[in-house]
Coordinates of C-alpha atoms and ligand atoms in Angstrom, one line a residue:
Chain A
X1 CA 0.0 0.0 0.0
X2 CA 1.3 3.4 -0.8
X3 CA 0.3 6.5 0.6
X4 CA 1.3 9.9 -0.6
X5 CA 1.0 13.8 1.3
X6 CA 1.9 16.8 -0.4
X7 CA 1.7 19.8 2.3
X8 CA 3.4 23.3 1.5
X9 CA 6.8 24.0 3.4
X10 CA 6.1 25.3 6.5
X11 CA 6.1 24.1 10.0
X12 CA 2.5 24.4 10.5
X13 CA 2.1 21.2 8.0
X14 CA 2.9 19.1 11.2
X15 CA -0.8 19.4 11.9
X16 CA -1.3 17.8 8.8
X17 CA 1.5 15.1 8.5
X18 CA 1.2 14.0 11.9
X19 CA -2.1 12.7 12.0
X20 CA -1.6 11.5 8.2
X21 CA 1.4 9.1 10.1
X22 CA -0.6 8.5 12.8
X23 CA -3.7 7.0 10.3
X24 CA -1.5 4.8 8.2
X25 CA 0.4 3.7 11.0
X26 CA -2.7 2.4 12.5
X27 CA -2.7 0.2 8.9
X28 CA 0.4 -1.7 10.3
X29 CA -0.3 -5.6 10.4
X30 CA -0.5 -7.7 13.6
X31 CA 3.4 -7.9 14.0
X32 CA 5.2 -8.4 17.2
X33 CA 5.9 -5.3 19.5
X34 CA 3.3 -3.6 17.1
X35 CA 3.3 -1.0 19.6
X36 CA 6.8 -0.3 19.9
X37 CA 7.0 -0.1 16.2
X38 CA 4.6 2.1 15.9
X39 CA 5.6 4.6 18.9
X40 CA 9.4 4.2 17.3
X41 CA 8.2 4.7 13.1
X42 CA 6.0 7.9 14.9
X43 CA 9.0 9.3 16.4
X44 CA 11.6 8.9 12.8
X45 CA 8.6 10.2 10.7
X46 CA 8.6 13.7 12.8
X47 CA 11.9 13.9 12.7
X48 CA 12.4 13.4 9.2
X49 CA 9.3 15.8 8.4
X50 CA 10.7 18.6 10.3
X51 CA 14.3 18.2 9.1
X52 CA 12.9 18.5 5.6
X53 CA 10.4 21.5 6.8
X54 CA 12.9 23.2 8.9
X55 CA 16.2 23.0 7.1
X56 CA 14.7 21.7 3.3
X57 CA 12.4 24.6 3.0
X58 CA 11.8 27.4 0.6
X59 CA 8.6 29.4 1.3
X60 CA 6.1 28.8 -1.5
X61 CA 7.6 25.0 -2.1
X62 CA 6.1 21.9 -0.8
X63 CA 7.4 18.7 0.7
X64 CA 6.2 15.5 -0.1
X65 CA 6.0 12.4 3.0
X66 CA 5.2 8.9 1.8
X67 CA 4.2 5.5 3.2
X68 CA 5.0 2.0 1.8
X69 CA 3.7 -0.2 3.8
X70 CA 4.4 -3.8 3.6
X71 CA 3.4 -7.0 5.3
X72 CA 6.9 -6.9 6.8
X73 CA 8.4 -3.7 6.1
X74 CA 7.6 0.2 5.8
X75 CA 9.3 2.7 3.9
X76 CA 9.1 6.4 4.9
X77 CA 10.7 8.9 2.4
X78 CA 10.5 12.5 2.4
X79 CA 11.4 14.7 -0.1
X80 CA 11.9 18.3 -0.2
X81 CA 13.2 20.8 -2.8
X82 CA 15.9 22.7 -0.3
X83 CA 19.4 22.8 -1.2
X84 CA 20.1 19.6 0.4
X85 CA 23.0 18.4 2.2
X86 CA 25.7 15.7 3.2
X87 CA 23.8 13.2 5.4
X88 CA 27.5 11.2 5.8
X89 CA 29.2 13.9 7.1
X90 CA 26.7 14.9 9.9
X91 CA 28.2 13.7 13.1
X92 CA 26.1 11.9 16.0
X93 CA 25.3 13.7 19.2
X94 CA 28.2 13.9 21.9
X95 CA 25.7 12.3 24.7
X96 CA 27.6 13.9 27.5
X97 CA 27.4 17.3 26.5
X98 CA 23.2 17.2 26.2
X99 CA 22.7 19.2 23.1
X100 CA 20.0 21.1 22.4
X101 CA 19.6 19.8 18.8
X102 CA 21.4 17.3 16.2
X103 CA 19.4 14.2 17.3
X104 CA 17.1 13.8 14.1
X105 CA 19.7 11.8 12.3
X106 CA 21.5 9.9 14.9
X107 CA 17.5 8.6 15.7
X108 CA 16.5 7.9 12.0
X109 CA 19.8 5.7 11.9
X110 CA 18.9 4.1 15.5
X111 CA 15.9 2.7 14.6
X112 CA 15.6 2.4 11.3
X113 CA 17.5 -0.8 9.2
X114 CA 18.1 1.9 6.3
X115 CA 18.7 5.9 5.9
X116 CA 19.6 6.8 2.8
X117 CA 19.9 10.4 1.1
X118 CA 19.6 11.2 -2.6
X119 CA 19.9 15.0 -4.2
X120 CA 18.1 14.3 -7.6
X121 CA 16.9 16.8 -10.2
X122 CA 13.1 16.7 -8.4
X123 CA 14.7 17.3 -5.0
X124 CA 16.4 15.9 -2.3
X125 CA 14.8 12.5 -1.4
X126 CA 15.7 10.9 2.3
X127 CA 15.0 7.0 2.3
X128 CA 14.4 5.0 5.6
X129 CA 13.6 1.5 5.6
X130 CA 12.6 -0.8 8.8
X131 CA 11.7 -4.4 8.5
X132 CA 10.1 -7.0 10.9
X133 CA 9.1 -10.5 10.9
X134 CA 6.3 -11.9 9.1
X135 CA 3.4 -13.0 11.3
Chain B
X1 CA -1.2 21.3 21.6
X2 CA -1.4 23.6 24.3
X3 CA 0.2 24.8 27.0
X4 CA -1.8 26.1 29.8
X5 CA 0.7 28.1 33.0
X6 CA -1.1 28.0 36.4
X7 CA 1.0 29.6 39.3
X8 CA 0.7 27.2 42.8
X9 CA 2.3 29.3 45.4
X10 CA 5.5 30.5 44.4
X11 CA 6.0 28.1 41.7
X12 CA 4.9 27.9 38.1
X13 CA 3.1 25.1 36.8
X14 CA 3.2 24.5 32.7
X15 CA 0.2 22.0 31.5
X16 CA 1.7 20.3 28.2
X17 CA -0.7 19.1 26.1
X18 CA -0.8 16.8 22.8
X19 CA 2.4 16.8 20.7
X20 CA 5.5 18.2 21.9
X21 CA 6.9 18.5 18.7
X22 CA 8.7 21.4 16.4
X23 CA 5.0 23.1 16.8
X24 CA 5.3 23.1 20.7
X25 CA 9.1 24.1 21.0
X26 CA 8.5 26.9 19.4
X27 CA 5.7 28.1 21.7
X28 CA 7.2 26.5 24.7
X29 CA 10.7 28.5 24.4
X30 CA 8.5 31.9 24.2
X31 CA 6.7 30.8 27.1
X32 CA 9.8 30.2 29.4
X33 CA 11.8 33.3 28.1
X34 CA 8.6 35.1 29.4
X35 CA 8.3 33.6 32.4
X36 CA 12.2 34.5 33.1
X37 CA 11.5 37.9 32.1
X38 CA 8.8 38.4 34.3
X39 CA 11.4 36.6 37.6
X40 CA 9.3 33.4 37.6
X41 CA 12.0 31.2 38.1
X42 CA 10.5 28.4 39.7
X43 CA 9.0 25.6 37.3
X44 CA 7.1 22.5 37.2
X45 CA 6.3 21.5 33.8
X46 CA 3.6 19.1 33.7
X47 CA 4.4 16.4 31.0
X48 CA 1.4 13.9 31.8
X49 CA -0.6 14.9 29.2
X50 CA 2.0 14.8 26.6
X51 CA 1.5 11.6 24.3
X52 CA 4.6 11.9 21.6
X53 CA 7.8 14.2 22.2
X54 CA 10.5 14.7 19.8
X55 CA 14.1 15.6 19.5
X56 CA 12.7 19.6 19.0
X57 CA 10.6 18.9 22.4
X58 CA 13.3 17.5 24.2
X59 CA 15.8 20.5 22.8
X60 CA 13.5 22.9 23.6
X61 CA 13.4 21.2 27.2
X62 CA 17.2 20.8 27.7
X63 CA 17.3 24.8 26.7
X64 CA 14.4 26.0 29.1
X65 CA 16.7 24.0 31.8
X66 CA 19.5 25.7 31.0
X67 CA 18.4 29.1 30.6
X68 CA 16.2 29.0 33.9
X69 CA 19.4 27.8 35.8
X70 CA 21.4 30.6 34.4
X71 CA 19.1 32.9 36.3
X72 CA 19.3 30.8 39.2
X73 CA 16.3 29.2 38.9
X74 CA 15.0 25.5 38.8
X75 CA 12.8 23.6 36.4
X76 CA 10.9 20.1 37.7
X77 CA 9.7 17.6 35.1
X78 CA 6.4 15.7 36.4
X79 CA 4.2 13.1 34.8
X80 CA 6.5 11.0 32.4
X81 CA 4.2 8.7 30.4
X82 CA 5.8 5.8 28.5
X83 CA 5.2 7.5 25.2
X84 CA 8.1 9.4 25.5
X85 CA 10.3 7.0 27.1
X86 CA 11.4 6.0 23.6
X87 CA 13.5 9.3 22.6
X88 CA 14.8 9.7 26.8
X89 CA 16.5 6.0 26.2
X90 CA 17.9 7.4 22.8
X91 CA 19.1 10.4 23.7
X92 CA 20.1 10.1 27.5
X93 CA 18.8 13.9 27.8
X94 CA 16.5 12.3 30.9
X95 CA 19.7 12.4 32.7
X96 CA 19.9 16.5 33.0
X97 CA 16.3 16.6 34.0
X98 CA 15.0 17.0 37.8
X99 CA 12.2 14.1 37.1
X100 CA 9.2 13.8 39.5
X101 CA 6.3 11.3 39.4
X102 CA 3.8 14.0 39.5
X103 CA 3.1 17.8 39.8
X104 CA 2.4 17.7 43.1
X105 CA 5.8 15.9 44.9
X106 CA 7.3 18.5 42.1
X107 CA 5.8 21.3 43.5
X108 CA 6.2 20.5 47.2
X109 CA 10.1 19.6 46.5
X110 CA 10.6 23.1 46.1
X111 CA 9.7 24.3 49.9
Chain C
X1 CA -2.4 26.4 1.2
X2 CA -2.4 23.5 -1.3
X3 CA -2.8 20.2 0.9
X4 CA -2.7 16.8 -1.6
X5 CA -3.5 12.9 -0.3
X6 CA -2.9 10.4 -2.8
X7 CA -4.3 6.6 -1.4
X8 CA -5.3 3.3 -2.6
X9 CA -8.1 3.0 -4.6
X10 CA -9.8 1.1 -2.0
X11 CA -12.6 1.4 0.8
X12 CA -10.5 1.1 3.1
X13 CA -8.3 4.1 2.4
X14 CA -11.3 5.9 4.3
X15 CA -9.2 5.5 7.5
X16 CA -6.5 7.9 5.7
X17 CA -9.1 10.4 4.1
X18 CA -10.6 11.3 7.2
X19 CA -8.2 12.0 9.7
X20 CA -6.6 13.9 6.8
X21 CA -9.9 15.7 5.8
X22 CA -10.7 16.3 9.8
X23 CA -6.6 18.0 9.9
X24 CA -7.0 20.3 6.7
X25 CA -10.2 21.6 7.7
X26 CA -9.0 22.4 11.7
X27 CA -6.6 25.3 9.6
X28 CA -9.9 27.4 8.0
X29 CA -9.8 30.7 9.4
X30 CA -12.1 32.2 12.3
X31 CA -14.8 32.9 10.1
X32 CA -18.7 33.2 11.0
X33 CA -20.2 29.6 11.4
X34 CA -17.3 27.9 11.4
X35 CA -18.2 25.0 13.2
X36 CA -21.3 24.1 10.7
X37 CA -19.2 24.7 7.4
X38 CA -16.5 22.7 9.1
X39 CA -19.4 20.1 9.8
X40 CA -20.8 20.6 5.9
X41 CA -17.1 20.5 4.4
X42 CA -16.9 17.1 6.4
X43 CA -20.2 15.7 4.9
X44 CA -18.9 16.3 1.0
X45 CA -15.4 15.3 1.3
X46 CA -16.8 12.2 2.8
X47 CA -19.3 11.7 0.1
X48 CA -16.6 12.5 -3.1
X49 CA -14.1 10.6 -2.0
X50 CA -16.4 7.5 -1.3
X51 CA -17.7 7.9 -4.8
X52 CA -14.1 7.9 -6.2
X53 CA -13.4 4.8 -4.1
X54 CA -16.2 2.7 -5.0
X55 CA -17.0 3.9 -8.4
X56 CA -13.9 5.4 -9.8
X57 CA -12.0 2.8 -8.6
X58 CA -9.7 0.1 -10.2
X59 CA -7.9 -2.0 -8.2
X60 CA -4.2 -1.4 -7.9
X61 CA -4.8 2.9 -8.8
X62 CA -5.1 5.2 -6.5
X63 CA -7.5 8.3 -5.8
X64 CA -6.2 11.9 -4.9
X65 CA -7.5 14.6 -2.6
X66 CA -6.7 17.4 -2.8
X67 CA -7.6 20.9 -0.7
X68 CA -6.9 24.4 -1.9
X69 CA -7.6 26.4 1.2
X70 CA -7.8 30.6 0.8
X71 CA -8.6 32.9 3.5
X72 CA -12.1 33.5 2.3
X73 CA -12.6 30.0 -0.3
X74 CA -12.1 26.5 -0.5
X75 CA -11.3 24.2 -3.5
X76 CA -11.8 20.0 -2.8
X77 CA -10.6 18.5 -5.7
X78 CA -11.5 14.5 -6.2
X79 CA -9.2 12.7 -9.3
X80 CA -10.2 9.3 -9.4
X81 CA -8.9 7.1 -12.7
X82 CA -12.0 5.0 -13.2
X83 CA -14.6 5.2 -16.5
X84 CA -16.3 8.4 -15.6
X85 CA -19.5 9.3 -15.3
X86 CA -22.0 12.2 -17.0
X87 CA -22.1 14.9 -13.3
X88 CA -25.0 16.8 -15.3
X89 CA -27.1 13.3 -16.2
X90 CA -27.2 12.7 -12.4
X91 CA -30.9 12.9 -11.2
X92 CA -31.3 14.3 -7.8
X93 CA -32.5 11.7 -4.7
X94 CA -36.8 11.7 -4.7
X95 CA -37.2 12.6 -0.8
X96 CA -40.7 11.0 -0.2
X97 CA -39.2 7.5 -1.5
X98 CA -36.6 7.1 1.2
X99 CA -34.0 5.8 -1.1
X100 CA -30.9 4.1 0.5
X101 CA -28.5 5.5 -2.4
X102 CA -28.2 8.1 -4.2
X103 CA -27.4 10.8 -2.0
X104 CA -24.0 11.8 -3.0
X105 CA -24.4 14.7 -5.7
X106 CA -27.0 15.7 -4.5
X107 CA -25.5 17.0 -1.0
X108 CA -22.6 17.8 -2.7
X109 CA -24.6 20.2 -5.3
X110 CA -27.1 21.9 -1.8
X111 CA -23.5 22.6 0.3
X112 CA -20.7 23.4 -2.3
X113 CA -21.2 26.5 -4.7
X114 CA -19.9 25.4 -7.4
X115 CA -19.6 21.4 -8.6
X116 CA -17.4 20.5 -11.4
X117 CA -16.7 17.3 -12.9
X118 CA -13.9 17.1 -15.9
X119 CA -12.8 13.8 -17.6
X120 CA -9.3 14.1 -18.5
X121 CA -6.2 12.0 -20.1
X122 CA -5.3 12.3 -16.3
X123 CA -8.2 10.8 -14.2
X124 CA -11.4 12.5 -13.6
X125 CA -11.2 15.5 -11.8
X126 CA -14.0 16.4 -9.7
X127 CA -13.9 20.4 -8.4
X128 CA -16.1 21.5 -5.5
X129 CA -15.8 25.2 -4.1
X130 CA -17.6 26.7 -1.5
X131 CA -16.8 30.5 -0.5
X132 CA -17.5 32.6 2.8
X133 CA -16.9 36.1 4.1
X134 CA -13.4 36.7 4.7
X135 CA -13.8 38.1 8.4
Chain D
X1 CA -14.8 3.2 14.1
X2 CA -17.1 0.2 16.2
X3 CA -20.2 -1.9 16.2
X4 CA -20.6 -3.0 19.9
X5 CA -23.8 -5.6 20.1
X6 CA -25.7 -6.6 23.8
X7 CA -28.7 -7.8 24.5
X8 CA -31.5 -5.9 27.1
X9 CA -33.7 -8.4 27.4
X10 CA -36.0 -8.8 24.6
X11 CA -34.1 -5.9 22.7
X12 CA -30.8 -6.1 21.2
X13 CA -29.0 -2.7 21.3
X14 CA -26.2 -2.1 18.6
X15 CA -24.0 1.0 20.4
X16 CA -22.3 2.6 17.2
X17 CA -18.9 4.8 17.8
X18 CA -17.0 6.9 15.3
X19 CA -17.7 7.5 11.9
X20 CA -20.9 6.0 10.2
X21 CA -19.1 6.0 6.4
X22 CA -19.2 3.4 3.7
X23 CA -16.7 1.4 6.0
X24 CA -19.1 1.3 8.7
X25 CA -22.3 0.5 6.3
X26 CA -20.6 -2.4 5.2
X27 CA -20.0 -4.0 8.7
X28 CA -23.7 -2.7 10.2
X29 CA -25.3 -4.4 7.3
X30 CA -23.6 -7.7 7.8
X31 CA -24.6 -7.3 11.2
X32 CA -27.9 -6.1 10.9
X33 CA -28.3 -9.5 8.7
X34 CA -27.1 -11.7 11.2
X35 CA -29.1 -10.3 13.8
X36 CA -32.3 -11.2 11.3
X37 CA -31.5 -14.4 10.5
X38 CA -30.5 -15.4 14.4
X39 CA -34.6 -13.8 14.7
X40 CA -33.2 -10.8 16.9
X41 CA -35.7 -8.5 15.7
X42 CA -36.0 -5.6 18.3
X43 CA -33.5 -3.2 18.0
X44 CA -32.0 0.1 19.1
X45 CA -29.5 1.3 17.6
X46 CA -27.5 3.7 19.9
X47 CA -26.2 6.8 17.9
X48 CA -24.8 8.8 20.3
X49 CA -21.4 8.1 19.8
X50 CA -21.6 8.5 16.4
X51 CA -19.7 12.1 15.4
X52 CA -20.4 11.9 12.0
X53 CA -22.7 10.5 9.6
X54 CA -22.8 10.8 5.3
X55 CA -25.1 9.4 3.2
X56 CA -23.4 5.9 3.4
X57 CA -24.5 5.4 7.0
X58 CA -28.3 6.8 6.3
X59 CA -28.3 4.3 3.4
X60 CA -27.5 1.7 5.4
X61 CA -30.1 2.6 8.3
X62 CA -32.5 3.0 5.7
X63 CA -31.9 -0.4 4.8
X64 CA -31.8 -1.9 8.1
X65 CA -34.8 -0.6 8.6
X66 CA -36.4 -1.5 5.8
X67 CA -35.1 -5.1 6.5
X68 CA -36.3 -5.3 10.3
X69 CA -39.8 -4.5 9.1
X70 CA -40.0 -6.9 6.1
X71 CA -39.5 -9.7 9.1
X72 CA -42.4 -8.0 11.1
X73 CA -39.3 -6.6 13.8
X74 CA -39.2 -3.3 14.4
X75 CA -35.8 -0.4 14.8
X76 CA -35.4 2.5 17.1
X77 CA -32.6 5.5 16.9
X78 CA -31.3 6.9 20.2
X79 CA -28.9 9.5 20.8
X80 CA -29.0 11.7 17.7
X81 CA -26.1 14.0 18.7
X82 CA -25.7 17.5 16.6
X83 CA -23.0 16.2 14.3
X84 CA -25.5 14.2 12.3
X85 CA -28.4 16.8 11.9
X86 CA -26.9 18.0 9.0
X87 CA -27.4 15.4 6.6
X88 CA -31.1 14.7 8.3
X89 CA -32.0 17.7 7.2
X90 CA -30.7 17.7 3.5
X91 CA -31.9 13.9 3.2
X92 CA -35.5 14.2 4.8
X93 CA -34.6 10.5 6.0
X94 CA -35.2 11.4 9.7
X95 CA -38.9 10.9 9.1
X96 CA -38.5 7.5 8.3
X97 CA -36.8 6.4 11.7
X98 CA -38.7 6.3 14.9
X99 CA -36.0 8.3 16.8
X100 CA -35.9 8.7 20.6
X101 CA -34.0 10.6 23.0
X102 CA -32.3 7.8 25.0
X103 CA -31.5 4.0 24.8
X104 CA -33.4 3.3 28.4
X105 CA -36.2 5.1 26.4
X106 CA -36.0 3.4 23.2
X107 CA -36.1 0.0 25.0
X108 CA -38.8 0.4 27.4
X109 CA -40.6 1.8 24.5
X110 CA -40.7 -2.0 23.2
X111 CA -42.6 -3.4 26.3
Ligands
ADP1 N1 16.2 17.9 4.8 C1 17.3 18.6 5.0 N2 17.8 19.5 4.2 C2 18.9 20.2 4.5 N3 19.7 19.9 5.5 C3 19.3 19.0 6.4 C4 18.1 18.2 6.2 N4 18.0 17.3 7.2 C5 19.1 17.5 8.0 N5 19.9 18.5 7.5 C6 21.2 18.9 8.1 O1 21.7 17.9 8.9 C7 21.9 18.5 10.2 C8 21.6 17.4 11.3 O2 20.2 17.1 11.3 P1 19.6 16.5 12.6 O3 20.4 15.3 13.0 O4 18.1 16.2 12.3 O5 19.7 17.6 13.7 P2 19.0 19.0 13.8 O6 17.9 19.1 12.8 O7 18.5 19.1 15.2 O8 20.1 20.0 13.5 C9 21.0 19.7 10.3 O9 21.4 20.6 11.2 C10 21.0 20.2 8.9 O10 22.2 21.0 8.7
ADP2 N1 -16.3 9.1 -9.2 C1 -17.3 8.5 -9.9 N2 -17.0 7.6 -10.9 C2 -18.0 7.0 -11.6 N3 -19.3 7.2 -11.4 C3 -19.7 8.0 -10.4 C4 -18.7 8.7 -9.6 N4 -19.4 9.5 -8.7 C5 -20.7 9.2 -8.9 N5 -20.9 8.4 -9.9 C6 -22.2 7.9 -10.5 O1 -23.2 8.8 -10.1 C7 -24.2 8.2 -9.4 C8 -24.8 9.0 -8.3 O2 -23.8 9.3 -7.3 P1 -24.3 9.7 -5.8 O3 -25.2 10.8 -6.0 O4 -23.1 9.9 -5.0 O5 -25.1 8.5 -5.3 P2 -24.6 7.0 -5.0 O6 -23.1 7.0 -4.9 O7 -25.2 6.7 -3.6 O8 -25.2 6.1 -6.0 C9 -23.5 6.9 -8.9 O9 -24.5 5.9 -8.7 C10 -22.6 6.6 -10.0 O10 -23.2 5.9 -11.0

């Protein structure tokens, strides 16, 4: 199942991306830990939304969020049409210091089996892949 | 979302409510630099009806800590629900937090 | 404020359209009778997008949603990539025979003020607008 | 979205909550069905949960009631909250439903 939300670039759109996550999460099968997932997939999604609202945004553009949901995996991308950036180079949080911010990444790559990154001609398109075992 | 500030004595109580995410920080750090401004430097923020916190909600948490404790303040977190355990275990920010079970042993931990 | 859902052409995709529907419409502005044109807005979305999912659809396509929201207008916009039907051929519900169909244009035509229907190379696009005063 | 089905003596009562759409029709219907062919045949059906209704949902009460009466049973509506006038009014179908204010009223309505 796919599902597709085109909201403009602002960070009011979490209204509207955040219950769209929250619906088609609900659409997750019977797995194991359903609830963790879920709670943990909630978390990434937000992250990855507001990195590409907050840092991929050009007033007047939109970003796209997507769902593919499988019977044993979900892919989340995101794309937006800012001017992108390295995700290899950003470093993980210093955990002693308590940061303020820098945690979306370090969390996408904590939970999730795959982040991957992509600057193409129709914008920058973030990946992230988690599978689970088939009930 | 909202937050709703009630003043118990001399300390001031912030009601969290719905997301704590990007949305939230924003209005949350506005709310704490007004409460510094106006000398209320004594805090209990009320997480219990909070049911999903981010990495912006727990920034924006880890700043109102710091900058209330720059003025010689203190800020009490009350009312953890396991909903945002997830991102605490990740981050290890519940570590610089004064955490109480709820608003009330926050508030009387003050006197 | 251009807000666009795309889903599975399937009844089920319901679960997605609402919540979605329900988000969009919490960011009209404070007009007068807000509440009851939130409540009417509800009643067509609900109706075109049902219509698109059970007789626009194909299985395996999808359906779009889309909102246009302006401070004193809004544009739902249905694209469904079924056969199409004739909008103007449609003959309003008789009230005294207590059909249980038949409903759906008809509510769409009393709430919306203007009711659109355009078969295209690209779906069939399905325009409902309904303006207020801009307070 | 939820079809909740218990039995108050002679009357079964079918307590609806969330949205009466096409996805509810399609389970009510199955129910209503099963209800008729098991020869449960006084209902209520408890709306005031329900906080929202299209034409889906009066189709399918239409139908249920139509149903009920062909097997000489008989359908009562409680708990019409607000959120569903508006399609009552556009529809007319209200006038076909024996609608009353409560469930205690709909089933003592039966003896
Ligand atoms: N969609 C994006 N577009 C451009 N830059 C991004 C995007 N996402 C992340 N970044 C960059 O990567 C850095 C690290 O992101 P992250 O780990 O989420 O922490 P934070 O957003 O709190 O800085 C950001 O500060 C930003 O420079
Ligand atoms: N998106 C659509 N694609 C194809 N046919 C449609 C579509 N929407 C409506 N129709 C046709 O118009 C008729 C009237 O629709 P409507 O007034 O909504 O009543 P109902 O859906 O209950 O039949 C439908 O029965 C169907 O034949």
């Amino acid at each position: 199942m796919h599902y597709l939300l085109e909201i403009p670039a602002a960070l009011e759109s979490l209204r509207i991306a955040a219950p769209f996550t929250t619906a088609v999460l609900q659409e997750l099968p019977e797995i194991r830990d359903r609830d963790r997932i879920i709670r943990e997939l909630t978390l990434v999604a937000s992250e990855a939304v507001t990195n590409a609202l907050c840092h991929g945004s050009v007033t007047g553009l939109t970003i796209r969020l997507e769902y593919d949901l499988a019977p044993d995996a979900i892919i989340i991308s995101v794309t937006d049409y800012g001017s992108g950036f390295d995700l290899e180079t950003v470093v993980p949080p210093d955990l002693v210091l308590f940061q303020e911010g820098g945690y979306g990444v370090y969390i996408m790559k904590s939970i999730m089996d795959v982040v991957s990154y992509e600057k193409t001609d129709d914008g920058n398109y973030l990946v992230l892949r988690k599978s689970w075992e088939r009930q | 979302m909202s937050i709703k500030v009630t003043q118990q004595e001399a300390v001031t109580v912030l009601t969290l409510t719905g997301r704590f995410d990007a949305l939230m920080s924003r209005e949350f750090k506005s709310c704490i630099s007004g409460l510094i401004n106006n000398k209320r430097l004594y805090m209990v923020i009320d997480m219990s009806s909070v049911d999903f916190i981010d990495s912006s909600g727990m920034g924006a948490l880890v700043g109102g800590v710091r900058g209330v404790i720059k003025e010689q303040g203190e800020i009490r977190i009350a009312g953890l629900s396991p909903e945002v355990q997830t991102i605490f275990e990740l981050t290890r920010l519940h570590r610089i937090f004064d955490i109480y079970e709820t608003v009330d042993r926050a508030c009387a931990s003050f006197s």
